[in-house]
mmCIF file of N, CA, C and O in Angstrom:
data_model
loop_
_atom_site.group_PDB
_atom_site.id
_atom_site.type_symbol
_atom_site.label_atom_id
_atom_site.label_comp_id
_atom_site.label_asym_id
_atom_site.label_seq_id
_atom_site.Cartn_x
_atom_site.Cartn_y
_atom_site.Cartn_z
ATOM 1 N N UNK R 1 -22.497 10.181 -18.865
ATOM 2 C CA UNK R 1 -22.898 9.474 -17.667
ATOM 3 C C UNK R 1 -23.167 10.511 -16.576
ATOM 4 O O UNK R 1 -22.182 11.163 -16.229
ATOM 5 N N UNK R 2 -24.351 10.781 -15.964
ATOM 6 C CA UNK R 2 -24.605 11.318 -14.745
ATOM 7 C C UNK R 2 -23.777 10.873 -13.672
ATOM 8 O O UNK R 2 -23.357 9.729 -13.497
ATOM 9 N N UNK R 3 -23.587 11.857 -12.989
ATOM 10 C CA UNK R 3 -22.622 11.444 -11.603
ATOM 11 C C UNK R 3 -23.624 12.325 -10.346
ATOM 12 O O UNK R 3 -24.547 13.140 -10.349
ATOM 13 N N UNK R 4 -22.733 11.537 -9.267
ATOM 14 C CA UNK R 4 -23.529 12.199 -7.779
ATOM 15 C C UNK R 4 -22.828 12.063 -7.124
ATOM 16 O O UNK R 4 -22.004 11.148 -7.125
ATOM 17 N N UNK R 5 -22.951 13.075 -6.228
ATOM 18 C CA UNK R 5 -21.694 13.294 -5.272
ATOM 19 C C UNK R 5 -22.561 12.439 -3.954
ATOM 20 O O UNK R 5 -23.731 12.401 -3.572
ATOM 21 N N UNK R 6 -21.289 11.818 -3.538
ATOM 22 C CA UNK R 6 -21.329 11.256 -2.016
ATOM 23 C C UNK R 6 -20.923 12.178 -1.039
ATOM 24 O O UNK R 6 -20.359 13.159 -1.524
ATOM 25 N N UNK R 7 -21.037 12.176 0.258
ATOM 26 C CA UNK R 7 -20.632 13.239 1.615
ATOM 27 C C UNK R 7 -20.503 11.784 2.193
ATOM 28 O O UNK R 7 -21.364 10.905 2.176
ATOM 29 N N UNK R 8 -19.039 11.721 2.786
ATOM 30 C CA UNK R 8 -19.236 10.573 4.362
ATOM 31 C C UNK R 8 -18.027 11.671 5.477
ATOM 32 O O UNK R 8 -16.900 12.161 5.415
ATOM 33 N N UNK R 9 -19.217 11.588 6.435
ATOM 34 C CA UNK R 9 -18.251 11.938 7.783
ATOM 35 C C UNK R 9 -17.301 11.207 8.496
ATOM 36 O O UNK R 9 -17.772 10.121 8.836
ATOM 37 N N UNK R 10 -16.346 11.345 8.795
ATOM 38 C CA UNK R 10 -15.677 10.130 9.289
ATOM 39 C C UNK R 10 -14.766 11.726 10.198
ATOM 40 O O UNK R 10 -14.743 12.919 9.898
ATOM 41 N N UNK R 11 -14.276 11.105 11.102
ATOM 42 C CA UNK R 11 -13.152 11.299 12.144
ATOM 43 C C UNK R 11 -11.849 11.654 11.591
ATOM 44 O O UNK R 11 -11.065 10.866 11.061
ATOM 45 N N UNK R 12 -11.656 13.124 11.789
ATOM 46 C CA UNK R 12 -10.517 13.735 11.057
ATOM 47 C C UNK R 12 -9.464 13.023 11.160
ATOM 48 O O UNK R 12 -8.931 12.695 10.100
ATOM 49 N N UNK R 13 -8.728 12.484 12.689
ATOM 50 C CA UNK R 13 -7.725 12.078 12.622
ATOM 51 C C UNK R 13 -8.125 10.390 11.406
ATOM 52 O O UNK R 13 -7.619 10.157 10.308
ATOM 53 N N UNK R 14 -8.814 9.821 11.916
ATOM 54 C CA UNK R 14 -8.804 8.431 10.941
ATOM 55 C C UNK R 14 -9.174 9.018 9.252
ATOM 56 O O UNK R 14 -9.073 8.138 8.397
ATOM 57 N N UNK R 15 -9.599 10.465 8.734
ATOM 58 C CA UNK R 15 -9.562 10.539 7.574
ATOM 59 C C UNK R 15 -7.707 10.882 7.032
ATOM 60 O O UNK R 15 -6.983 10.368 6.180
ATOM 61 N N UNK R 16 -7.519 11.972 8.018
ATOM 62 C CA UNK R 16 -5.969 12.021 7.628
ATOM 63 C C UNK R 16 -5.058 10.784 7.722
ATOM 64 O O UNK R 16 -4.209 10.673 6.837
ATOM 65 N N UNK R 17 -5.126 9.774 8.744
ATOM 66 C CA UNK R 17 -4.981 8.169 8.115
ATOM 67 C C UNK R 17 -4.973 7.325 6.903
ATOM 68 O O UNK R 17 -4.239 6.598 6.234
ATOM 69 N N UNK R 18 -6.462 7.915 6.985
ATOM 70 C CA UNK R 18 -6.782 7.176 5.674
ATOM 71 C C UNK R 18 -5.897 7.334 4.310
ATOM 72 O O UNK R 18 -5.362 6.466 3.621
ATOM 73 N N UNK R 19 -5.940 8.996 4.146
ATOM 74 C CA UNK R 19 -5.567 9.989 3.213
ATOM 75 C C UNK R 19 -4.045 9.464 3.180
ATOM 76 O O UNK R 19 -3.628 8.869 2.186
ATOM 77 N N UNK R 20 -3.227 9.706 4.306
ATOM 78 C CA UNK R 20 -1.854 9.104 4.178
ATOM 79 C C UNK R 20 -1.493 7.858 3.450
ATOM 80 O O UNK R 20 -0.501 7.732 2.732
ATOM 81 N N UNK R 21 -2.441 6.894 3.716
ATOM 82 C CA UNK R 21 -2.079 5.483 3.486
ATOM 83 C C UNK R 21 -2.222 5.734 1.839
ATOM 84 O O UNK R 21 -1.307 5.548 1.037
ATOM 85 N N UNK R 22 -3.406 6.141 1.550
ATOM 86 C CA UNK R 22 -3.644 6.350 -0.249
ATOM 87 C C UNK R 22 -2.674 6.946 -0.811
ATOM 88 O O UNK R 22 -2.126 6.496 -1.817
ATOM 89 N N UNK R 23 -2.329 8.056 -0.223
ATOM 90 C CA UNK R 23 -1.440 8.697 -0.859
ATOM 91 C C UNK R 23 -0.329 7.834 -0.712
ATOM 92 O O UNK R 23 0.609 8.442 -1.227
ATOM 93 N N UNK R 24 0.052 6.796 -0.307
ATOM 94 C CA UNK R 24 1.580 6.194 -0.191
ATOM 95 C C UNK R 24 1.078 4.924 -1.404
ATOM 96 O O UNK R 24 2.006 4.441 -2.052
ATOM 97 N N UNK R 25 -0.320 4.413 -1.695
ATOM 98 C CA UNK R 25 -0.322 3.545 -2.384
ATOM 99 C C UNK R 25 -0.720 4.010 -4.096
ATOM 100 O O UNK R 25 -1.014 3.195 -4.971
ATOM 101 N N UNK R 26 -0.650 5.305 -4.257
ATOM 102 C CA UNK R 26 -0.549 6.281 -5.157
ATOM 103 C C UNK R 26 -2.015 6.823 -5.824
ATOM 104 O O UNK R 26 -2.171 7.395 -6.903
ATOM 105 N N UNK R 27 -3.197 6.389 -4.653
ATOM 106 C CA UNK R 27 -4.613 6.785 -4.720
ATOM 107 C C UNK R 27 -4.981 8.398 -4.026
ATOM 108 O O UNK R 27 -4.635 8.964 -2.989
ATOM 109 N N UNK R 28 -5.933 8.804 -5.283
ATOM 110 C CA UNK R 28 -6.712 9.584 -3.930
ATOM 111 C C UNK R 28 -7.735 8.851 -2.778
ATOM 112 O O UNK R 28 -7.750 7.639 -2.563
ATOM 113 N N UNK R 29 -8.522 9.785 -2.138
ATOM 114 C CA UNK R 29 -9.438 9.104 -1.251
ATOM 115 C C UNK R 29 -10.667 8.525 -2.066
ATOM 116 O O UNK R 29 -11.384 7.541 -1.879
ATOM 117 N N UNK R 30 -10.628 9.859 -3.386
ATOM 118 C CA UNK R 30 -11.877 9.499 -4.189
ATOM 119 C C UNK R 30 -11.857 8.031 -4.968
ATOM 120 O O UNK R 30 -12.709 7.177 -5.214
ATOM 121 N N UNK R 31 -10.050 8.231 -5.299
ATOM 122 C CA UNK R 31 -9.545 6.878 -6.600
ATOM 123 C C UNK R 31 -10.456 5.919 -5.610
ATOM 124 O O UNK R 31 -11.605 5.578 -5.892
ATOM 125 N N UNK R 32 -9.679 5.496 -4.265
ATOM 126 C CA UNK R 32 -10.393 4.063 -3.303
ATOM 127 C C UNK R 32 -11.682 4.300 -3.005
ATOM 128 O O UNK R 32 -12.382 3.296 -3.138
ATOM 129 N N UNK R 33 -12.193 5.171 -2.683
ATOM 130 C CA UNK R 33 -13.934 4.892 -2.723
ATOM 131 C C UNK R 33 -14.605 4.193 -4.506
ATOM 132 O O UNK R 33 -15.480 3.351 -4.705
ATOM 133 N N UNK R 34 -14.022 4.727 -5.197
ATOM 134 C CA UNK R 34 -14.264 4.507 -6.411
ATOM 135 C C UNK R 34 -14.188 2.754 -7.001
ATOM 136 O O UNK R 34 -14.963 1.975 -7.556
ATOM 137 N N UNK R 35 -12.918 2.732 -6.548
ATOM 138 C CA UNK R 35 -12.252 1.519 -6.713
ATOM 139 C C UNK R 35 -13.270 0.564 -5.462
ATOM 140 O O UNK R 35 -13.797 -0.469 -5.876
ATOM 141 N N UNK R 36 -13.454 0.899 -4.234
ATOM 142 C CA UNK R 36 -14.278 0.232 -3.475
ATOM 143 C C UNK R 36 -15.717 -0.434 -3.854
ATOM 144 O O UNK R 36 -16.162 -1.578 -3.766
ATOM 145 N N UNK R 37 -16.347 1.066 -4.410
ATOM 146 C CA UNK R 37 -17.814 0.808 -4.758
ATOM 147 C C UNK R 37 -18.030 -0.296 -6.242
ATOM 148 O O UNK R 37 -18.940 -1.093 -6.466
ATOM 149 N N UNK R 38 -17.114 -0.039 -6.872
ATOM 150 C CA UNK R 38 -16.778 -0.748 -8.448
ATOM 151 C C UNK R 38 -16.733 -2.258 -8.151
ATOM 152 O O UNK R 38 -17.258 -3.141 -8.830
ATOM 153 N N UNK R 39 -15.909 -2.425 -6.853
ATOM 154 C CA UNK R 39 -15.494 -4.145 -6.903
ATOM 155 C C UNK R 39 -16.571 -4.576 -5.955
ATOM 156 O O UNK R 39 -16.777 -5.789 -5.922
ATOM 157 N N UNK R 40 -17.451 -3.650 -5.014
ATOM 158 C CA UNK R 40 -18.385 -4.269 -4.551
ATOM 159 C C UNK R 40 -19.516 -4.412 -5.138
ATOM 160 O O UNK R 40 -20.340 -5.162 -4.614
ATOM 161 N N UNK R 41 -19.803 -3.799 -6.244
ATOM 162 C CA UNK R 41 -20.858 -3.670 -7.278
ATOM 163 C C UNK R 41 -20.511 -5.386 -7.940
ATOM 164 O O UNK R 41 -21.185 -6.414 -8.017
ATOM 165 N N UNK R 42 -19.672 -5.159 -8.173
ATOM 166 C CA UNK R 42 -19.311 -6.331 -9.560
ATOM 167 C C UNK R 42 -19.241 -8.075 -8.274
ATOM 168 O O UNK R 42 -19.597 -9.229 -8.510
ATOM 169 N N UNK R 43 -18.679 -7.503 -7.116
ATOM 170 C CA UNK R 43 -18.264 -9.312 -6.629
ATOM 171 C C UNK R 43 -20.245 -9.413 -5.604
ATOM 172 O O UNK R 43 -20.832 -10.480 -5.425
ATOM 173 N N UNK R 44 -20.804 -7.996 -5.142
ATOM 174 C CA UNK R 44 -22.145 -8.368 -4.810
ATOM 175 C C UNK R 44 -21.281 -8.601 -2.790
ATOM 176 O O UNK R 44 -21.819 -9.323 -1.951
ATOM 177 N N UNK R 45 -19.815 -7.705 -2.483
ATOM 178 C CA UNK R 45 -19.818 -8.530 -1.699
ATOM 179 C C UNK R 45 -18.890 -7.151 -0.734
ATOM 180 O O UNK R 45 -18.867 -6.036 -1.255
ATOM 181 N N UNK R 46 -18.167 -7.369 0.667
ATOM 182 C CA UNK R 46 -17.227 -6.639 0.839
ATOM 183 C C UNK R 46 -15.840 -6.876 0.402
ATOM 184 O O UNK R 46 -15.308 -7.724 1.119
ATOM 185 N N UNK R 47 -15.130 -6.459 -0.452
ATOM 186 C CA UNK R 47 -14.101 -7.502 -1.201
ATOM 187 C C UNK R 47 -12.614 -7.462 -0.816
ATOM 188 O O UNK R 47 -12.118 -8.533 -0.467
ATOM 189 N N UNK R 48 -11.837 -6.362 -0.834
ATOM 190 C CA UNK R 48 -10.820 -6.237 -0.853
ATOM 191 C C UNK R 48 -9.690 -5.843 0.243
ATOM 192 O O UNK R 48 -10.135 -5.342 1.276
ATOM 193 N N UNK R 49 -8.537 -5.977 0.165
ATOM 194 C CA UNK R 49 -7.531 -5.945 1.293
ATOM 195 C C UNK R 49 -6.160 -5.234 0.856
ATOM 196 O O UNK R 49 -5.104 -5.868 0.851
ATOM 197 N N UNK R 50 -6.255 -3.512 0.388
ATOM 198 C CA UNK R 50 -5.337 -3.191 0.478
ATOM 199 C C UNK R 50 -4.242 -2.847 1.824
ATOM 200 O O UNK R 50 -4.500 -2.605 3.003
ATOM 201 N N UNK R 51 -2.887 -2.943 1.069
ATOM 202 C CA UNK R 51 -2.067 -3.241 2.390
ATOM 203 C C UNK R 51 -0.963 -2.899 2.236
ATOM 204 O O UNK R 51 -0.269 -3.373 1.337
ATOM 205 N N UNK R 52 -0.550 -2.028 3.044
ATOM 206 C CA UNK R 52 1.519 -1.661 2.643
ATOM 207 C C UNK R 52 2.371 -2.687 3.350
ATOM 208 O O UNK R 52 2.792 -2.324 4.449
ATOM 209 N N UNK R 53 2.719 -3.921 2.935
ATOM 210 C CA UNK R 53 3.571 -4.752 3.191
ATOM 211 C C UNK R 53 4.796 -3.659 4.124
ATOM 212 O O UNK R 53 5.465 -2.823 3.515
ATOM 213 N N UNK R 54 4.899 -3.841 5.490
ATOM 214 C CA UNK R 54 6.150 -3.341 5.616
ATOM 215 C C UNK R 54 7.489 -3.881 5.715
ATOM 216 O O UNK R 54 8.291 -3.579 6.599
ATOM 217 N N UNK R 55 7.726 -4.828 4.611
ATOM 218 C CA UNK R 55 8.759 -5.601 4.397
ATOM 219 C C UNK R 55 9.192 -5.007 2.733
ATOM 220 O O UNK R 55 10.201 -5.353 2.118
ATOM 221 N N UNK R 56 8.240 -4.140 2.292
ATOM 222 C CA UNK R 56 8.884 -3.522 1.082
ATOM 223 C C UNK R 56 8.881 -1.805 1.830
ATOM 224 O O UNK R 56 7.945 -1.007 1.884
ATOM 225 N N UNK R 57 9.997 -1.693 2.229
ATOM 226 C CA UNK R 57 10.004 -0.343 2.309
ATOM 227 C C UNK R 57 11.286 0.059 2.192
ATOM 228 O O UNK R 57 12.010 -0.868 2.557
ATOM 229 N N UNK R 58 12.131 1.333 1.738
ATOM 230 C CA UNK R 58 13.362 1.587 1.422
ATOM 231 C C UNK R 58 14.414 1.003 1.199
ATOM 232 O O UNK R 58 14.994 0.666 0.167
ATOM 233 N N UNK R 59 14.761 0.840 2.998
ATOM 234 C CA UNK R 59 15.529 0.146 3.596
ATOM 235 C C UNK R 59 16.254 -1.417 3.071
ATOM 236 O O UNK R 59 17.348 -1.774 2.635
ATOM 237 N N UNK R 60 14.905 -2.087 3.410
ATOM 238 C CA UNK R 60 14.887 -3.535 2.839
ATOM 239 C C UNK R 60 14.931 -3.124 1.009
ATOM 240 O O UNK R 60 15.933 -3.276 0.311
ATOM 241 N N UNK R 61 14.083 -2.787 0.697
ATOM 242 C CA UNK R 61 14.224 -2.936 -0.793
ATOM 243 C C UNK R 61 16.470 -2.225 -1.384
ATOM 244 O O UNK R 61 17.476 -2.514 -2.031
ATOM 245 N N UNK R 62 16.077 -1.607 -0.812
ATOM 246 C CA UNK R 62 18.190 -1.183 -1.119
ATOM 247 C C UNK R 62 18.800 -2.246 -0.457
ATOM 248 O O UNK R 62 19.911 -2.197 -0.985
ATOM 249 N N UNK R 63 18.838 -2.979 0.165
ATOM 250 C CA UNK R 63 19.404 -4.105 0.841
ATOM 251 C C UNK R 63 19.118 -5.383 0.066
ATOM 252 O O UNK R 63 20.045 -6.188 -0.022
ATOM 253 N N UNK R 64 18.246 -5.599 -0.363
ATOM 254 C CA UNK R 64 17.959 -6.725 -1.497
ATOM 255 C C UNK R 64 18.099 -6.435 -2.892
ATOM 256 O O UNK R 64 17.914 -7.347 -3.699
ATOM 257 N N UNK R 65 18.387 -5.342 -3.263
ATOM 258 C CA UNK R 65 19.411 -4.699 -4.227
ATOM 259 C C UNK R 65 20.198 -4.884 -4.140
ATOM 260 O O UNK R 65 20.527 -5.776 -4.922
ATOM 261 N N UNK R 66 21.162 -4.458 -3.379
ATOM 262 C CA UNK R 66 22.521 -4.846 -3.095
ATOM 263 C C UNK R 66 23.129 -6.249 -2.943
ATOM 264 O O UNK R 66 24.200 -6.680 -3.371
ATOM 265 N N UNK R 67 22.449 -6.673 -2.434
ATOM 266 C CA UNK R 67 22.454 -8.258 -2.037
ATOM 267 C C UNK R 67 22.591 -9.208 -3.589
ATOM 268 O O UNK R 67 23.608 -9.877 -3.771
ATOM 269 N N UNK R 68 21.790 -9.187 -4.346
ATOM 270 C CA UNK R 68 21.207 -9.255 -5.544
ATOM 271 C C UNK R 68 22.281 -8.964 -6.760
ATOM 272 O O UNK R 68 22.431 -9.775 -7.675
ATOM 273 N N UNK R 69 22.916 -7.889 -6.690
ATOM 274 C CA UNK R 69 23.532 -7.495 -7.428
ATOM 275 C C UNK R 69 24.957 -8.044 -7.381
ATOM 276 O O UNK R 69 25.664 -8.275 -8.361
ATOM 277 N N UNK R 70 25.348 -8.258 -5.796
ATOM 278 C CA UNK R 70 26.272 -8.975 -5.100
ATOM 279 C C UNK R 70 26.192 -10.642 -6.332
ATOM 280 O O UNK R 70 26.975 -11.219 -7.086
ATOM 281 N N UNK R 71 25.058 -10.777 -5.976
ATOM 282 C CA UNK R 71 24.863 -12.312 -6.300
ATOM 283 C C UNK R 71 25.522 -12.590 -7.797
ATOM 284 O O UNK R 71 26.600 -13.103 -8.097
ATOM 285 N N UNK R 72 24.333 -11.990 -8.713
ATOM 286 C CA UNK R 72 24.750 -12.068 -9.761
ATOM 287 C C UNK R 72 25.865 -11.667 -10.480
ATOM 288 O O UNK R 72 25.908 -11.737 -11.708
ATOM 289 N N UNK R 73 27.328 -10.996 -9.364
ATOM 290 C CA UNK R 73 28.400 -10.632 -9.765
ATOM 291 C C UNK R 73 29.177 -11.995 -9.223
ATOM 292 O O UNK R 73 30.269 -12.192 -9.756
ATOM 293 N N UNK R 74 28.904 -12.608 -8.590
ATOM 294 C CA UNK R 74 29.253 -13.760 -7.982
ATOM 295 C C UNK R 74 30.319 -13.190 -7.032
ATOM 296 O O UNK R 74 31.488 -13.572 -7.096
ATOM 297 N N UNK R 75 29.863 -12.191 -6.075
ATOM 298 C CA UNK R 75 30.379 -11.773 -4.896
ATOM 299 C C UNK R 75 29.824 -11.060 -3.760
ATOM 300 O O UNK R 75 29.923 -9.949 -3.240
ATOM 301 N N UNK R 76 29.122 -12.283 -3.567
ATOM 302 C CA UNK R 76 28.257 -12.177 -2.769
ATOM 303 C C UNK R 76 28.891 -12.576 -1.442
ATOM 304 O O UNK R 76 29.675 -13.526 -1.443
ATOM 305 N N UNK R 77 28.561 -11.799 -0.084
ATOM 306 C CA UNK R 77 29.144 -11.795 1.045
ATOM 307 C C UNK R 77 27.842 -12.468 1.954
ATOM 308 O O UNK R 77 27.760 -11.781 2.973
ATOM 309 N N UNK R 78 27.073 -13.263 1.968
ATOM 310 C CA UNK R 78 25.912 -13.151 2.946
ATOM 311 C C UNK R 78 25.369 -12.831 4.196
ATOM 312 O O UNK R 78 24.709 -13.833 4.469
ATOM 313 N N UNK R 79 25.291 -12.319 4.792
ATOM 314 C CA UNK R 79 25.071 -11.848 5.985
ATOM 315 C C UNK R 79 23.806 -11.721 6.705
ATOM 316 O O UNK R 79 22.923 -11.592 5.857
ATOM 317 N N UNK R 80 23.357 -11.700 7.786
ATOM 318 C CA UNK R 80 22.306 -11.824 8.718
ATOM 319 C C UNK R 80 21.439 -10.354 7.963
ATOM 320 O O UNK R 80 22.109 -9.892 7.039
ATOM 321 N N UNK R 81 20.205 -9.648 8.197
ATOM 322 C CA UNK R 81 20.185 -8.760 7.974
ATOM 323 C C UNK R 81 18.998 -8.463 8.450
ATOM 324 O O UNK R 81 18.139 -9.094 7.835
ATOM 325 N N UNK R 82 18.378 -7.496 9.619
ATOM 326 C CA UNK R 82 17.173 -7.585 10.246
ATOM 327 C C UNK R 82 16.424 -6.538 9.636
ATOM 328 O O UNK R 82 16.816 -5.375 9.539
ATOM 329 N N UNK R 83 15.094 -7.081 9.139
ATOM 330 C CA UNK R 83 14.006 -6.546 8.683
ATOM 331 C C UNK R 83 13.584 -5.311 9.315
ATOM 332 O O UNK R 83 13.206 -5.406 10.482
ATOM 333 N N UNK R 84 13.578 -3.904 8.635
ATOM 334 C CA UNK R 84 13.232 -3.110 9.267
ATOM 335 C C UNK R 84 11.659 -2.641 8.999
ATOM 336 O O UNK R 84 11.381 -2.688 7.801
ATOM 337 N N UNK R 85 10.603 -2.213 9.826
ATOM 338 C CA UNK R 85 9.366 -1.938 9.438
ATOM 339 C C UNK R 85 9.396 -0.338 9.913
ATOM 340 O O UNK R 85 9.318 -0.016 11.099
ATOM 341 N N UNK R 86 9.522 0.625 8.812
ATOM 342 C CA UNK R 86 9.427 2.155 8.567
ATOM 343 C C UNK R 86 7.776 2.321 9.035
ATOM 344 O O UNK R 86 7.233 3.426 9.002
#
C-alpha cells in the first residue's frame, strides 16, 4: 500500500495538549489522526468523541476498590466520599 505523509500546523501549546491527552489515552498523535481519518472515511461524517472521564482517575478508582472489596467481604463501612477530578 502506498502511503503519504500529511504536515498540519497547529499551535505548539494546543499540539503539546493534544499530545498529552493521547498519550494518557495510550495513542500517538499519528495513532488519532489515523483513527480520525478511518472513521470519517467509513461514517462519510465528523464522528467521534474521545474523552478522559475525570471520574476514572486514581483516586476514585482506589476508593471504589476498596469500597468494593469492603462489600463483598461483607464489611462494608459506607461513607460519603467526594469525587476528585485530577
Amino acid at each position: 500500500m502506498a502511503q503519504s505523509m500529511i504536515n498540519i500546523r497547529m499551535d505548539t501549546d494546543e499540539k503539546n495538549s493534544f499530545e498529552d491527552v493521547c498519550d494518557q489515552l495510550g495513542l500517538t498523535i499519528t495513532a488519532a489522526f489515523k483513527m480520525f481519518a478511518k472513521k470519517v472515511i467509513r461514517e462519510r461524517r465528523i464522528p467521534f468523541d474521545l474523552t478522559l472521564d475525570p471520574f476514572y482517575n486514581d483516586t476514585n478508582l482506589h476508593y471504589l476498590e476498596k469500597i468494593t472489596g469492603e462489600i463483598d467481604n461483607g464489611k462494608a463501612q459506607l461513607s460519603e466520599h467526594k469525587l476528585t477530578e485530577e
